[in-house]
mmCIF file of C-alpha atoms in Angstrom:
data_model
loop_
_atom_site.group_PDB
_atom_site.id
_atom_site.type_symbol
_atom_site.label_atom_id
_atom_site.label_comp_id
_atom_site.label_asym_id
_atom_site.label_seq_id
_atom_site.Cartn_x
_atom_site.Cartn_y
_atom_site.Cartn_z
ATOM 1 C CA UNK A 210 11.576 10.817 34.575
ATOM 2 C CA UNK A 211 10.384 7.211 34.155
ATOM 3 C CA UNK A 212 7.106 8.856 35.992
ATOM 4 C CA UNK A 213 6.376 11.374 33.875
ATOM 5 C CA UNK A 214 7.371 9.610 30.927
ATOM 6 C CA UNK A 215 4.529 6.827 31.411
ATOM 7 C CA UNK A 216 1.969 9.696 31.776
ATOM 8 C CA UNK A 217 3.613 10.965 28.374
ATOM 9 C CA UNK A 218 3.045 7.837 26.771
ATOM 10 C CA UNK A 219 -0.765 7.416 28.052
ATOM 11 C CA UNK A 220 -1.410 11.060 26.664
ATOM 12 C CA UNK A 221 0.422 10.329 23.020
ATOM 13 C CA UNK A 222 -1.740 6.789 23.409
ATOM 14 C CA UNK A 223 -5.013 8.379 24.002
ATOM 15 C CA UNK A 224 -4.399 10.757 21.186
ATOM 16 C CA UNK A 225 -3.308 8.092 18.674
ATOM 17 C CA UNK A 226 -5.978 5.578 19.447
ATOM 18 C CA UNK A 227 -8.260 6.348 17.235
ATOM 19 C CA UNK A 228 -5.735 6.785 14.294
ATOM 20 C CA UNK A 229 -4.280 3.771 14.857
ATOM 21 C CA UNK A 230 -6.961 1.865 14.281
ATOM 22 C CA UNK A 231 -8.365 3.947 11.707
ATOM 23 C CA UNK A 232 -5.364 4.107 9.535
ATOM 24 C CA UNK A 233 -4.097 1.148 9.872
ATOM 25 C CA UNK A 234 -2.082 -0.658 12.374
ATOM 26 C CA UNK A 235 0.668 -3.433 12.809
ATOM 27 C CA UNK A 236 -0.761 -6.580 11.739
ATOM 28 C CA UNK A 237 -4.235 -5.427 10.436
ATOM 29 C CA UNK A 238 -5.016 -7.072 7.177
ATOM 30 C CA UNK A 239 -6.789 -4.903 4.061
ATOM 31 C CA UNK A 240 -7.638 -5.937 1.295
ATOM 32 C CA UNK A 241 -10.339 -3.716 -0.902
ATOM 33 C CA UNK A 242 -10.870 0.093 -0.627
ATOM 34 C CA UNK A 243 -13.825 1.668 2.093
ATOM 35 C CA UNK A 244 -17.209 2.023 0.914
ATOM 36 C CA UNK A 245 -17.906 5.622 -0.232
ATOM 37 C CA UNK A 246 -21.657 5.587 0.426
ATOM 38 C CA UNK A 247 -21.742 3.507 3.855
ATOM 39 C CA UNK A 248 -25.300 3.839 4.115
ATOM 40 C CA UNK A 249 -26.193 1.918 1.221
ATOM 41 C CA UNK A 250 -23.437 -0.412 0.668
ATOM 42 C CA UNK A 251 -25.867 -3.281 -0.811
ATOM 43 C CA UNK A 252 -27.247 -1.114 -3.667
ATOM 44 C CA UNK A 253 -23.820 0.665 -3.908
ATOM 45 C CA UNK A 254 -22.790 0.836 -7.886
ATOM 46 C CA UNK A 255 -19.810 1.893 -9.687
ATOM 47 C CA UNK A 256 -21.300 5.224 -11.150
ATOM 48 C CA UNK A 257 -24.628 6.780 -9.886
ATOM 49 C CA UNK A 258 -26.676 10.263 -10.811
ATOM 50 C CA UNK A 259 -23.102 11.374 -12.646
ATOM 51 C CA UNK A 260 -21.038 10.855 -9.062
ATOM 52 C CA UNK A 261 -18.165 8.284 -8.691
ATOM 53 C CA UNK A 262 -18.829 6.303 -5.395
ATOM 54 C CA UNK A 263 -16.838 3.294 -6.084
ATOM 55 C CA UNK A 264 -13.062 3.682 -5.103
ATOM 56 C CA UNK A 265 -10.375 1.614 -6.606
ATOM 57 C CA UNK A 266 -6.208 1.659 -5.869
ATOM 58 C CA UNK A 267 -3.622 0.289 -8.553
ATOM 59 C CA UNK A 268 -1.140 -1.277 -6.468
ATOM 60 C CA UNK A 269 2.100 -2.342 -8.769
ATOM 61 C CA UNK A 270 3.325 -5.559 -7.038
ATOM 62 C CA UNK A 271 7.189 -6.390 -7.890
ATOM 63 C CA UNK A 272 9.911 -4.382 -9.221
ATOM 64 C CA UNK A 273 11.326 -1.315 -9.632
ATOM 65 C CA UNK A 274 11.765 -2.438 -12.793
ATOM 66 C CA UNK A 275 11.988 -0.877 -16.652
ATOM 67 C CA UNK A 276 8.697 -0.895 -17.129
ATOM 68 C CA UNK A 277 7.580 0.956 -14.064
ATOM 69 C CA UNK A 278 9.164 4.597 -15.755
ATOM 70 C CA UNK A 279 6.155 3.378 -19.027
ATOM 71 C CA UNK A 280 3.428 3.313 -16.215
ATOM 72 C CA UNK A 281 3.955 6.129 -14.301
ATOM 73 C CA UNK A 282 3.698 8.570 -17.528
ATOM 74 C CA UNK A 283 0.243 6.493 -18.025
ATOM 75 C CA UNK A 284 -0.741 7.043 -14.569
ATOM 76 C CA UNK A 285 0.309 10.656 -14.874
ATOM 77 C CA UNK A 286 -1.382 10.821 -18.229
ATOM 78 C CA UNK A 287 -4.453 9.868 -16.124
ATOM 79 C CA UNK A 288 -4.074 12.097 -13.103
ATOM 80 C CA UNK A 289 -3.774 9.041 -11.006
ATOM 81 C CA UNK A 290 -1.769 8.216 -8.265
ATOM 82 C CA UNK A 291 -1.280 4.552 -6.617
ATOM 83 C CA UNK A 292 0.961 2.296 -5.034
ATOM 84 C CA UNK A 293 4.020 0.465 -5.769
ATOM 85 C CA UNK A 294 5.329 -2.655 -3.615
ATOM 86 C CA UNK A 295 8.608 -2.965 -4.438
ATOM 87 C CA UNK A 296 11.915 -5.966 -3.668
ATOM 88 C CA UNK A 297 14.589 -3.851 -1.890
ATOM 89 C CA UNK A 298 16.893 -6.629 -4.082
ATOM 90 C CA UNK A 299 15.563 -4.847 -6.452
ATOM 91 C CA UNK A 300 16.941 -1.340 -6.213
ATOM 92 C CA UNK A 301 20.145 -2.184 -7.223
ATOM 93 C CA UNK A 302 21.475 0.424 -9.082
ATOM 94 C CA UNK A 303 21.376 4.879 -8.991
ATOM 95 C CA UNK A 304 18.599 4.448 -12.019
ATOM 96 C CA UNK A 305 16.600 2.167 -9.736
ATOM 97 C CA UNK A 306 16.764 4.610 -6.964
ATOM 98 C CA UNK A 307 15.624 7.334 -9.117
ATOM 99 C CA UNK A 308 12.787 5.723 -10.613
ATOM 100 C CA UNK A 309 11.692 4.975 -6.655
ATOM 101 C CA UNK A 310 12.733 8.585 -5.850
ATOM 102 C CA UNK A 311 9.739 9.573 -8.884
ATOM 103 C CA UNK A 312 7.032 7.144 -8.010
ATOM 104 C CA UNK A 313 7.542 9.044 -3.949
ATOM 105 C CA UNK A 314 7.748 12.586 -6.060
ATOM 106 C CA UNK A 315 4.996 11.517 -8.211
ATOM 107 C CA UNK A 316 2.554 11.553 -5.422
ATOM 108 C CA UNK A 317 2.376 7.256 -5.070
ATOM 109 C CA UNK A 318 2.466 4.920 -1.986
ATOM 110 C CA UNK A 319 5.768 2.793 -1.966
ATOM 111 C CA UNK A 320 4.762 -0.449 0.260
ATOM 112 C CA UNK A 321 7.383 -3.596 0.715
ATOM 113 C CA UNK A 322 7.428 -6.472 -0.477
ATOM 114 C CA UNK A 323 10.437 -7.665 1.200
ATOM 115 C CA UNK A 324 14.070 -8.421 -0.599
ATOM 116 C CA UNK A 325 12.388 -10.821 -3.041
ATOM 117 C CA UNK A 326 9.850 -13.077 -3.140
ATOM 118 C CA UNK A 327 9.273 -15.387 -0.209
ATOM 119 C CA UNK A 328 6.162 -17.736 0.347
ATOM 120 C CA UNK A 329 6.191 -16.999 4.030
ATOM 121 C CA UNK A 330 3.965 -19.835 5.298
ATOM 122 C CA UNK A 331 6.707 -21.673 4.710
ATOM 123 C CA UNK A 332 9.353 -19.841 5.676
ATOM 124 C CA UNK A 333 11.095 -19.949 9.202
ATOM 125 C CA UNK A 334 10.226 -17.845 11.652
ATOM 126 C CA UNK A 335 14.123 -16.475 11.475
ATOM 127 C CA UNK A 336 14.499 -15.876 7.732
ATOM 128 C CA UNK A 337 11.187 -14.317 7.557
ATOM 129 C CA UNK A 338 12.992 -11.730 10.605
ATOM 130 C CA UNK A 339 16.129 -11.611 8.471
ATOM 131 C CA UNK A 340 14.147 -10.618 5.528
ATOM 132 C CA UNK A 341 12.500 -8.030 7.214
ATOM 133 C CA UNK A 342 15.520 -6.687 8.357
ATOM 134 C CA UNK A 343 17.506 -6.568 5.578
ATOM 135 C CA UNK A 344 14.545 -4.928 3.225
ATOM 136 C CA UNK A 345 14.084 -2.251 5.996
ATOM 137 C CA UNK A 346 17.213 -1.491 6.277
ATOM 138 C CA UNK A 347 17.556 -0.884 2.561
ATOM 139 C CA UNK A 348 14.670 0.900 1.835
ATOM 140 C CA UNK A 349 15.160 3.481 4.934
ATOM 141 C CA UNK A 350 18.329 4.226 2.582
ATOM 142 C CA UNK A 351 16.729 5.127 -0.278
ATOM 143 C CA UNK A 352 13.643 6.444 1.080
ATOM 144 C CA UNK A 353 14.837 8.181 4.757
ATOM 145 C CA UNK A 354 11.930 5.670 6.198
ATOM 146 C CA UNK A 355 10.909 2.331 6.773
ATOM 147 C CA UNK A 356 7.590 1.554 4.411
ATOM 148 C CA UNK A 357 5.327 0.690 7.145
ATOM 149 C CA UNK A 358 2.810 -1.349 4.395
ATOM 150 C CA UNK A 359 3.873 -4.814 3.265
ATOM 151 C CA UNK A 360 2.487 -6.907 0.369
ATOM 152 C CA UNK A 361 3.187 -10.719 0.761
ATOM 153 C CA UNK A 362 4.460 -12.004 -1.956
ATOM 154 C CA UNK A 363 1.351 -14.751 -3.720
ATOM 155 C CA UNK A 364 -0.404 -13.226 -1.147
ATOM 156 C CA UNK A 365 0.788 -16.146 1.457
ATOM 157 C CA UNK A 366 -0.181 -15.169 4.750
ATOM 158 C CA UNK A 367 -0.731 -17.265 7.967
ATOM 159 C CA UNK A 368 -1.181 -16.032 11.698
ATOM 160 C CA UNK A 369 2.320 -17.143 12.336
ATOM 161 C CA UNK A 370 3.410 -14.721 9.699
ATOM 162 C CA UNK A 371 1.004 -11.906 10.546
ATOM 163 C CA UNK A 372 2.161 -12.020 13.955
ATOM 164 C CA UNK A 373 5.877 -11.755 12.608
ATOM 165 C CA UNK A 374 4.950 -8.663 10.520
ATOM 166 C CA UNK A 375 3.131 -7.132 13.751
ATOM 167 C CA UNK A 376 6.167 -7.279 15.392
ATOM 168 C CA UNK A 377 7.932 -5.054 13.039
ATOM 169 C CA UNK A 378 5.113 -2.792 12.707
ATOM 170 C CA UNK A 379 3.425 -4.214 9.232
ATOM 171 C CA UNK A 380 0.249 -3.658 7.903
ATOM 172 C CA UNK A 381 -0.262 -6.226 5.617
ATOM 173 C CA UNK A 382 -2.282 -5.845 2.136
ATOM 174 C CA UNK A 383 -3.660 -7.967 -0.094
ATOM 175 C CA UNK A 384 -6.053 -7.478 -3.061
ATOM 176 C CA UNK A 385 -9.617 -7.945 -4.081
ATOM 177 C CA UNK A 386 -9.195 -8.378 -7.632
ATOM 178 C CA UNK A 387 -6.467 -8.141 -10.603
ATOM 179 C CA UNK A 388 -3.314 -10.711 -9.887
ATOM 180 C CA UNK A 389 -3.820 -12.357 -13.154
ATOM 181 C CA UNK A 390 -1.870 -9.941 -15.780
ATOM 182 C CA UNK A 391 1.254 -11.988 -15.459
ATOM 183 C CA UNK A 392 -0.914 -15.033 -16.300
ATOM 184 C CA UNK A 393 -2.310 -13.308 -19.452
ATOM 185 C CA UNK A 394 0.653 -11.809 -20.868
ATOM 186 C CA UNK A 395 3.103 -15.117 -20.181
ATOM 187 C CA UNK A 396 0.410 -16.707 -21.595
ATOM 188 C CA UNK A 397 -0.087 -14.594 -24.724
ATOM 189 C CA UNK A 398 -3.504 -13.645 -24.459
ATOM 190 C CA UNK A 399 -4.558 -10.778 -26.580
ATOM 191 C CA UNK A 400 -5.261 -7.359 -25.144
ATOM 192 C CA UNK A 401 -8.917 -7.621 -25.572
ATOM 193 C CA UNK A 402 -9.139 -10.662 -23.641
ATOM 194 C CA UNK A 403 -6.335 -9.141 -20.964
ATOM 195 C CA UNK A 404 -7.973 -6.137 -20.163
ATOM 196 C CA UNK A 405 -11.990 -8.220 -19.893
ATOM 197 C CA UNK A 406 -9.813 -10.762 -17.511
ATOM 198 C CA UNK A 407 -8.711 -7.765 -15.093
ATOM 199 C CA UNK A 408 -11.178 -5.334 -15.383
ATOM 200 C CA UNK A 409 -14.324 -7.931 -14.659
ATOM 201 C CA UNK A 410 -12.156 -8.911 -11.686
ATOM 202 C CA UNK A 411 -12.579 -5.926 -9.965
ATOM 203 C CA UNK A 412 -16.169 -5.318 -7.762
ATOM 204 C CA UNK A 413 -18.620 -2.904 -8.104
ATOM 205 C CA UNK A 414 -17.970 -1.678 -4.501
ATOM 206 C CA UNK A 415 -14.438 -1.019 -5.888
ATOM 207 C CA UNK A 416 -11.335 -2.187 -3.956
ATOM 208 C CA UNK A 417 -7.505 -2.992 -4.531
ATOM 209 C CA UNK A 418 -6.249 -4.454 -7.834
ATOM 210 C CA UNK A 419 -3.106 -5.924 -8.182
ATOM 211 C CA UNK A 420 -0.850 -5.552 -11.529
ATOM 212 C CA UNK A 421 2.322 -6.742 -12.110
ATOM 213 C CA UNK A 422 4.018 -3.482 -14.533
ATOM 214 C CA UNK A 423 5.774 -5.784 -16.862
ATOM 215 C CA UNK A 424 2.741 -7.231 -17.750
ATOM 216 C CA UNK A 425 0.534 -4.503 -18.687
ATOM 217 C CA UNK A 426 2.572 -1.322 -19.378
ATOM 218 C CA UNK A 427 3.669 -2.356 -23.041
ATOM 219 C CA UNK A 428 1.478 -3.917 -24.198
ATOM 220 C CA UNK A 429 -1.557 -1.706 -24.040
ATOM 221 C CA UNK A 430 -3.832 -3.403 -21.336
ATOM 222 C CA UNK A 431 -3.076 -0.800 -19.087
ATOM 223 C CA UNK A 432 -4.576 2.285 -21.022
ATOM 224 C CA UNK A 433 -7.259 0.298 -22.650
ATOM 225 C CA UNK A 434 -8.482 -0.823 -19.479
ATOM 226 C CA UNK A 435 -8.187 2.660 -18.582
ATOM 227 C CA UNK A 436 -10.176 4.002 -21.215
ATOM 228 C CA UNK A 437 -12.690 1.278 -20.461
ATOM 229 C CA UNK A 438 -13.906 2.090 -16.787
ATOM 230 C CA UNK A 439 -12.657 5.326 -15.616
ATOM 231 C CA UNK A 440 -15.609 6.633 -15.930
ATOM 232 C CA UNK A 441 -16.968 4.163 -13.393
ATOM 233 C CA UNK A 442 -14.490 4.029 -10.553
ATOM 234 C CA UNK A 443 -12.878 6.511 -8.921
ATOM 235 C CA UNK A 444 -8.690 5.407 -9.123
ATOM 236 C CA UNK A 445 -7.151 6.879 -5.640
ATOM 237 C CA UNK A 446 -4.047 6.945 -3.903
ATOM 238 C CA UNK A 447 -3.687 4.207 -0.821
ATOM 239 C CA UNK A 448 -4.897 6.188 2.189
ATOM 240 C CA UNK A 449 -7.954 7.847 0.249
ATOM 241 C CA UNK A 450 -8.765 4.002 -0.789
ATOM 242 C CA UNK A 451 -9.303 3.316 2.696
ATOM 243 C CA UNK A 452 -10.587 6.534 3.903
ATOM 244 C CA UNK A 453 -8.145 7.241 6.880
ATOM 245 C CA UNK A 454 -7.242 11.027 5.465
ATOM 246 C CA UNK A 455 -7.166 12.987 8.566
ATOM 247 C CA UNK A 456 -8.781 10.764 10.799
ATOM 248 C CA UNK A 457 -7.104 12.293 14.015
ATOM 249 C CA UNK A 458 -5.652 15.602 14.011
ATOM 250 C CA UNK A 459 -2.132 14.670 12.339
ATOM 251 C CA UNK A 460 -1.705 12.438 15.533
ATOM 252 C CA UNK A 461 -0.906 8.937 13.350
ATOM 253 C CA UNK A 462 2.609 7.519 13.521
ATOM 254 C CA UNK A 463 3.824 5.373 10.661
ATOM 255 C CA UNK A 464 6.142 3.318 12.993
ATOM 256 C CA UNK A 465 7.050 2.186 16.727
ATOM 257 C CA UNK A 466 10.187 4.373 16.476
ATOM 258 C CA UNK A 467 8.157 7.781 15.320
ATOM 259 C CA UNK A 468 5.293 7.153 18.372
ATOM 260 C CA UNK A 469 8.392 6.543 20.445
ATOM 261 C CA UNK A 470 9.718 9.758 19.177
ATOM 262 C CA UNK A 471 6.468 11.545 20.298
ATOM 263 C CA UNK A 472 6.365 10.074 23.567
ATOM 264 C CA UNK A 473 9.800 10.909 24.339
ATOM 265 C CA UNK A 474 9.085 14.365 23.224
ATOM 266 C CA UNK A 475 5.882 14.846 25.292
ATOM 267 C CA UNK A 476 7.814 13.917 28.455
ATOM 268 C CA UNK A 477 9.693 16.735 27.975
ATOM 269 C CA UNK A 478 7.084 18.807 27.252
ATOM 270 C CA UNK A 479 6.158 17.492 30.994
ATOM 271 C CA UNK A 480 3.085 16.158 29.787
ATOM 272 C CA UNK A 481 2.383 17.923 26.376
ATOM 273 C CA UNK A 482 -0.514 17.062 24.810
ATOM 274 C CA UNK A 483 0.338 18.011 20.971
ATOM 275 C CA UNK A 484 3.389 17.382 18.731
ATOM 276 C CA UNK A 485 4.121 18.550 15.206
ATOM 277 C CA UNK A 486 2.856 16.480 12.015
ATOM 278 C CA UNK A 487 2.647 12.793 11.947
ATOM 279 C CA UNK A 488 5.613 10.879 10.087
ATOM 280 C CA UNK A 489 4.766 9.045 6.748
ATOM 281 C CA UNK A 490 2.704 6.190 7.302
ATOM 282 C CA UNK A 491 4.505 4.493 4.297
#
């Protein structure tokens, strides 16, 4: 058995190597969206010959909070879908749940941002496990699976930590432009200025722009900064952003448990060299 399930595991490995990398993997770090036109990614801009080749995801960082339920009707008003990295502290009550249950029914990537936010360059090697833990645990209740994508919270990262969230099967993302809207709003800048600060933040080559929900939902900035460069970038869900849709056959597996799953399953097979759909990668 211990035979045959080593051979297993070298035939699930073969098959997922190339997904793995593609799609993202424990400890890999991303930060912007994939270039749509790779042969010309100098000259590459926003809008060309009336054809989007710019991507760009909206990744919500904090919450689920009350204004999360305002921008999913805007991003549904839109016909967009993006991502939402979420405090399992957070989901502390049924309506919390629910709103997480929509953004997943909604068609958006839930990521983790842990049970609260945690600088974790200078946190200790066993909180930063604890933490990890504890948010897992939590959001495999309310989801059915571990998010496998984690936002650090002020985007603190180190290799100590990176090699932390490798270990529990993290891919880690940060952001290429956006992270100011708290700033603005705390700040009381008017929506004019908001939505110039945020939307001159983000690249012509597109990428991943970070928003905190409480900070642009009510207030407008949001949909005027909407209205103001849709027509430039294309706004994608998480795994279009980085352009690892079908990169394998199916054969990606959102966690160490799931491949484990497929190995185990293969050895039965004796040897098998297919199993059914990949699990979520988030």
């Amino acid at each position: 058995m211990l035979f045959s399930l080593k051979i297993a595991r070298n035939i699930v490995s073969a098959l997922v190597a190339f997904g793995a990398l593609a799609e993202g993997f424990p400890g890999e770090v991303i930060n912007t969206c994939a270039l749509v036109d790779n042969a010309n990614p100098i000259d590459l801009e926003p809008y060309d010959d009336g054809v989007k080749r710019s991507r760009a995801n909206l990744a919500f960082i904090g919450g689920p909070g009350d204004s999360d339920a305002k921008v999913l009707d805007i991003l549904n008003d839109y016909g967009i879908k993006g991502s939402f990295f979420l405090y399992s502290d957070d989901i502390d009550s049924d309506e919390k749940v629910q709103l997480v249950h929509r953004m997943v029914d909604e068609g958006h990537s839930i990521g983790s941002k842990g049970t609260k936010a945690m600088n974790l360059r200078y946190t200790n090697d066993t909180a930063i496990a604890a933490m990890l833990e504890e948010s897992d645990e939590r959001f495999e209740e309310v989801l059915g699976h571990i998010p496998k994508i984690f936002f650090p919270s002020f985007g603190s990262i180190d290799n100590r930590g990176r090699g932390i969230l490798e270990k529990y099967g993290k891919t880690i993302v940060l952001w290429n432009s956006g992270a100011n809207s708290w700033w603005t709003a705390s700040n009381g800048i008017d929506r004019d200025t908001s939505v110039a600060v945020l939307r001159y933040t983000l690249p012509e080559a597109g990428g991943i722009m970070a928003l905190e929900s409480d900070s642009v939902a009510d207030n407008g900035v949001l949909v005027e900064m909407l209205n103001q460069i849709m027509q430039y970038w294309e706004f994608v869900d998480f795994l279009t952003c980085i352009d690892r849709l079908d990169v394998d056959d199916g054969m990606v597996f959102a966690t160490y448990e799931a491949y484990n799953r497929a190995v185990k399953n293969a050895a039965k097979r004796n040897g098998g060299a297919k199993s059914g759909k990949s699990e979520y990668m988030f």
